[in-house]
Amino acid sequence: AIAATRVFISTDTGPMHLASSTAVPTVGLFLASDPGLYGPLKPDDLAIDIGRLAPGEVALRCQQLWKAAGLGRSAAAREQPVG
């Protein structure tokens, strides 16, 4: 089912890690754990620390990845934890 999606968006869970092992662009949403350490692994995946961003900014970043996936473009934007 994951492979049939255009983008997979999930909190830091097992399914997020499974999605990251496929060709599907993956967005991992993190609050309690470190996205730099536990985030999805592909260069085009996105790891977002939702505790540091407003909900609208999180939605915008997910939307940008969604649009890039639909156009077949790379949206490499691996979010790093803010110190």
Tab-separated table of N, CA and C in Angstrom:
chain	number	residue	atom	x	y	z
A	1	ALA	N	0.814	-1.194	0.000
A	1	ALA	CA	0.000	0.000	0.000
A	1	ALA	C	0.863	1.266	0.000
A	2	ILE	N	2.010	1.225	0.681
A	2	ILE	CA	2.877	2.411	0.726
A	2	ILE	C	3.363	2.766	-0.671
A	3	ALA	N	3.746	1.776	-1.444
A	3	ALA	CA	4.292	2.029	-2.782
A	3	ALA	C	3.277	2.664	-3.722
A	4	ALA	N	2.000	2.575	-3.403
A	4	ALA	CA	0.955	3.148	-4.254
A	4	ALA	C	0.691	4.615	-3.937
A	5	THR	N	1.362	5.160	-2.931
A	5	THR	CA	1.127	6.551	-2.562
A	5	THR	C	2.092	7.491	-3.272
A	6	ARG	N	1.694	8.727	-3.408
A	6	ARG	CA	2.553	9.744	-4.030
A	6	ARG	C	3.558	10.282	-3.021
A	7	VAL	N	3.120	10.468	-1.784
A	7	VAL	CA	3.960	10.914	-0.671
A	7	VAL	C	3.417	10.228	0.581
A	8	PHE	N	4.313	9.801	1.461
A	8	PHE	CA	3.893	9.181	2.722
A	8	PHE	C	4.240	10.134	3.854
A	9	ILE	N	3.225	10.559	4.622
A	9	ILE	CA	3.416	11.480	5.738
A	9	ILE	C	3.010	10.757	7.020
A	10	SER	N	3.925	10.750	7.995
A	10	SER	CA	3.666	10.009	9.226
A	10	SER	C	4.462	10.604	10.375
A	11	THR	N	4.001	10.315	11.585
A	11	THR	CA	4.820	10.626	12.746
A	11	THR	C	5.964	9.624	12.805
A	12	ASP	N	6.843	9.779	13.767
A	12	ASP	CA	8.006	8.907	13.924
A	12	ASP	C	7.545	7.529	14.402
A	13	THR	N	7.187	6.692	13.439
A	13	THR	CA	6.679	5.354	13.732
A	13	THR	C	7.315	4.338	12.784
A	14	GLY	N	7.055	3.083	13.031
A	14	GLY	CA	7.557	2.023	12.159
A	14	GLY	C	7.146	2.199	10.707
A	15	PRO	N	5.868	2.507	10.420
A	15	PRO	CA	5.478	2.693	9.018
A	15	PRO	C	6.263	3.804	8.309
A	16	MET	N	6.637	4.862	9.041
A	16	MET	CA	7.446	5.925	8.427
A	16	MET	C	8.792	5.360	7.990
A	17	HIS	N	9.390	4.510	8.824
A	17	HIS	CA	10.682	3.922	8.472
A	17	HIS	C	10.536	2.938	7.310
A	18	LEU	N	9.446	2.199	7.265
A	18	LEU	CA	9.190	1.305	6.132
A	18	LEU	C	9.024	2.116	4.844
A	19	ALA	N	8.272	3.212	4.911
A	19	ALA	CA	8.076	4.049	3.731
A	19	ALA	C	9.400	4.600	3.226
A	20	SER	N	10.280	4.948	4.138
A	20	SER	CA	11.573	5.496	3.746
A	20	SER	C	12.449	4.456	3.040
A	21	SER	N	12.117	3.184	3.202
A	21	SER	CA	12.884	2.135	2.522
A	21	SER	C	12.358	1.875	1.118
A	22	THR	N	11.304	2.601	0.712
A	22	THR	CA	10.744	2.469	-0.630
A	22	THR	C	11.130	3.688	-1.467
A	23	ALA	N	10.673	3.716	-2.691
A	23	ALA	CA	10.945	4.860	-3.574
A	23	ALA	C	10.003	6.035	-3.301
A	24	VAL	N	9.020	5.848	-2.447
A	24	VAL	CA	8.019	6.891	-2.161
A	24	VAL	C	8.641	7.989	-1.294
A	25	PRO	N	8.510	9.268	-1.698
A	25	PRO	CA	8.983	10.361	-0.841
A	25	PRO	C	8.275	10.298	0.513
A	26	THR	N	9.038	10.459	1.582
A	26	THR	CA	8.516	10.275	2.928
A	26	THR	C	8.731	11.525	3.764
A	27	VAL	N	7.703	11.899	4.529
A	27	VAL	CA	7.799	12.993	5.485
A	27	VAL	C	7.628	12.398	6.876
A	28	GLY	N	8.624	12.590	7.729
A	28	GLY	CA	8.539	12.161	9.118
A	28	GLY	C	8.310	13.364	10.004
A	29	LEU	N	7.278	13.305	10.839
A	29	LEU	CA	6.952	14.396	11.759
A	29	LEU	C	7.437	14.003	13.154
A	30	PHE	N	8.289	14.829	13.727
A	30	PHE	CA	8.941	14.517	14.995
A	30	PHE	C	8.600	15.561	16.045
A	31	LEU	N	8.410	15.098	17.284
A	31	LEU	CA	8.192	16.001	18.399
A	31	LEU	C	9.123	15.644	19.551
A	32	ALA	N	9.118	14.387	19.959
A	32	ALA	CA	9.900	13.977	21.128
A	32	ALA	C	11.270	13.416	20.771
A	33	SER	N	11.428	12.905	19.576
A	33	SER	CA	12.718	12.314	19.193
A	33	SER	C	13.461	13.226	18.215
A	34	ASP	N	14.718	12.956	18.020
A	34	ASP	CA	15.607	13.780	17.201
A	34	ASP	C	15.477	13.404	15.725
A	35	PRO	N	14.940	14.307	14.879
A	35	PRO	CA	14.785	13.980	13.462
A	35	PRO	C	16.119	13.766	12.751
A	36	GLY	N	17.177	14.387	13.243
A	36	GLY	CA	18.486	14.173	12.639
A	36	GLY	C	19.008	12.778	12.883
A	37	LEU	N	18.573	12.162	13.958
A	37	LEU	CA	19.020	10.821	14.321
A	37	LEU	C	18.063	9.741	13.837
A	38	TYR	N	16.766	10.000	13.930
A	38	TYR	CA	15.766	8.977	13.627
A	38	TYR	C	14.936	9.268	12.386
A	39	GLY	N	15.290	10.286	11.633
A	39	GLY	CA	14.509	10.662	10.459
A	39	GLY	C	14.628	9.682	9.315
A	40	PRO	N	13.773	9.850	8.304
A	40	PRO	CA	13.846	9.006	7.119
A	40	PRO	C	15.209	9.188	6.440
A	41	LEU	N	15.623	8.181	5.688
A	41	LEU	CA	17.014	8.121	5.225
A	41	LEU	C	17.281	8.614	3.810
A	42	LYS	N	16.286	8.577	2.918
A	42	LYS	CA	16.549	8.975	1.533
A	42	LYS	C	16.819	10.477	1.445
A	43	PRO	N	17.680	10.879	0.524
A	43	PRO	CA	18.003	12.312	0.395
A	43	PRO	C	16.779	13.185	0.098
A	44	ASP	N	15.773	12.648	-0.576
A	44	ASP	CA	14.588	13.434	-0.915
A	44	ASP	C	13.521	13.404	0.170
A	45	ASP	N	13.743	12.630	1.227
A	45	ASP	CA	12.785	12.575	2.323
A	45	ASP	C	12.891	13.842	3.174
A	46	LEU	N	11.856	14.078	3.949
A	46	LEU	CA	11.796	15.277	4.770
A	46	LEU	C	11.535	14.871	6.213
A	47	ALA	N	12.348	15.344	7.127
A	47	ALA	CA	12.142	15.131	8.556
A	47	ALA	C	11.875	16.492	9.181
A	48	ILE	N	10.727	16.636	9.812
A	48	ILE	CA	10.316	17.928	10.347
A	48	ILE	C	10.157	17.834	11.859
A	49	ASP	N	10.823	18.738	12.572
A	49	ASP	CA	10.647	18.864	14.011
A	49	ASP	C	9.436	19.774	14.222
A	50	ILE	N	8.264	19.175	14.454
A	50	ILE	CA	7.031	19.951	14.521
A	50	ILE	C	6.936	20.807	15.780
A	51	GLY	N	7.793	20.564	16.754
A	51	GLY	CA	7.803	21.384	17.950
A	51	GLY	C	8.424	22.746	17.722
A	52	ARG	N	9.113	22.915	16.604
A	52	ARG	CA	9.817	24.169	16.324
A	52	ARG	C	9.157	24.997	15.210
A	53	LEU	N	8.079	24.466	14.620
A	53	LEU	CA	7.437	25.164	13.510
A	53	LEU	C	5.955	25.354	13.781
A	54	ALA	N	5.402	26.412	13.230
A	54	ALA	CA	3.964	26.624	13.287
A	54	ALA	C	3.278	25.599	12.379
A	55	PRO	N	2.046	25.216	12.699
A	55	PRO	CA	1.339	24.235	11.865
A	55	PRO	C	1.284	24.612	10.388
A	56	GLY	N	1.120	25.893	10.090
A	56	GLY	CA	1.084	26.327	8.691
A	56	GLY	C	2.391	26.075	7.966
A	57	GLU	N	3.514	26.235	8.645
A	57	GLU	CA	4.825	25.986	8.046
A	57	GLU	C	5.017	24.497	7.794
A	58	VAL	N	4.559	23.661	8.718
A	58	VAL	CA	4.635	22.208	8.518
A	58	VAL	C	3.824	21.830	7.285
A	59	ALA	N	2.610	22.362	7.180
A	59	ALA	CA	1.748	22.070	6.031
A	59	ALA	C	2.385	22.533	4.727
A	60	LEU	N	2.997	23.703	4.728
A	60	LEU	CA	3.648	24.228	3.528
A	60	LEU	C	4.784	23.316	3.074
A	61	ARG	N	5.605	22.853	4.003
A	61	ARG	CA	6.715	21.978	3.638
A	61	ARG	C	6.217	20.641	3.091
A	62	CYS	N	5.160	20.104	3.668
A	62	CYS	CA	4.581	18.858	3.149
A	62	CYS	C	4.008	19.085	1.752
A	63	GLN	N	3.351	20.220	1.559
A	63	GLN	CA	2.770	20.548	0.261
A	63	GLN	C	3.855	20.688	-0.806
A	64	GLN	N	4.984	21.286	-0.469
A	64	GLN	CA	6.075	21.431	-1.430
A	64	GLN	C	6.603	20.063	-1.873
A	65	LEU	N	6.720	19.131	-0.949
A	65	LEU	CA	7.179	17.780	-1.300
A	65	LEU	C	6.134	17.086	-2.153
A	66	TRP	N	4.863	17.260	-1.813
A	66	TRP	CA	3.767	16.671	-2.581
A	66	TRP	C	3.808	17.159	-4.032
A	67	LYS	N	3.956	18.462	-4.215
A	67	LYS	CA	4.002	19.027	-5.568
A	67	LYS	C	5.216	18.519	-6.338
A	68	ALA	N	6.384	18.476	-5.687
A	68	ALA	CA	7.599	18.001	-6.348
A	68	ALA	C	7.456	16.540	-6.748
A	69	ALA	N	6.827	15.737	-5.905
A	69	ALA	CA	6.633	14.316	-6.221
A	69	ALA	C	5.732	14.159	-7.432
A	70	GLY	N	4.730	15.003	-7.547
A	70	GLY	CA	3.822	14.944	-8.685
A	70	GLY	C	4.473	15.356	-9.989
A	71	LEU	N	5.500	16.168	-9.885
A	71	LEU	CA	6.207	16.636	-11.075
A	71	LEU	C	7.446	15.803	-11.368
A	72	GLY	N	7.726	14.815	-10.522
A	72	GLY	CA	8.894	13.970	-10.723
A	72	GLY	C	10.206	14.664	-10.411
A	73	ARG	N	10.152	15.725	-9.604
A	73	ARG	CA	11.364	16.472	-9.251
A	73	ARG	C	11.839	16.086	-7.867
A	74	SER	N	13.079	16.375	-7.613
A	74	SER	CA	13.633	16.178	-6.282
A	74	SER	C	13.243	17.358	-5.404
A	75	ALA	N	12.953	17.058	-4.160
A	75	ALA	CA	12.647	18.120	-3.201
A	75	ALA	C	13.512	17.919	-1.970
A	76	ALA	N	14.768	17.603	-2.197
A	76	ALA	CA	15.673	17.295	-1.084
A	76	ALA	C	15.625	18.418	-0.062
A	77	ALA	N	15.180	18.083	1.119
A	77	ALA	CA	15.017	19.113	2.148
A	77	ALA	C	15.111	18.491	3.529
A	78	ARG	N	16.092	17.687	3.767
A	78	ARG	CA	16.195	17.022	5.051
A	78	ARG	C	16.370	18.067	6.152
A	79	GLU	N	15.383	18.131	6.992
A	79	GLU	CA	15.357	19.117	8.080
A	79	GLU	C	16.334	18.700	9.168
A	80	GLN	N	17.110	19.606	9.629
A	80	GLN	CA	18.032	19.319	10.724
A	80	GLN	C	17.505	19.954	12.000
A	81	PRO	N	17.719	19.318	13.126
A	81	PRO	CA	17.252	19.905	14.383
A	81	PRO	C	17.894	21.282	14.607
A	82	VAL	N	17.123	22.166	15.139
A	82	VAL	CA	17.636	23.510	15.422
A	82	VAL	C	18.202	23.489	16.842
A	83	GLY	N	19.473	23.899	16.978
A	83	GLY	CA	20.210	23.799	18.198
A	83	GLY	C	19.699	24.549	19.332
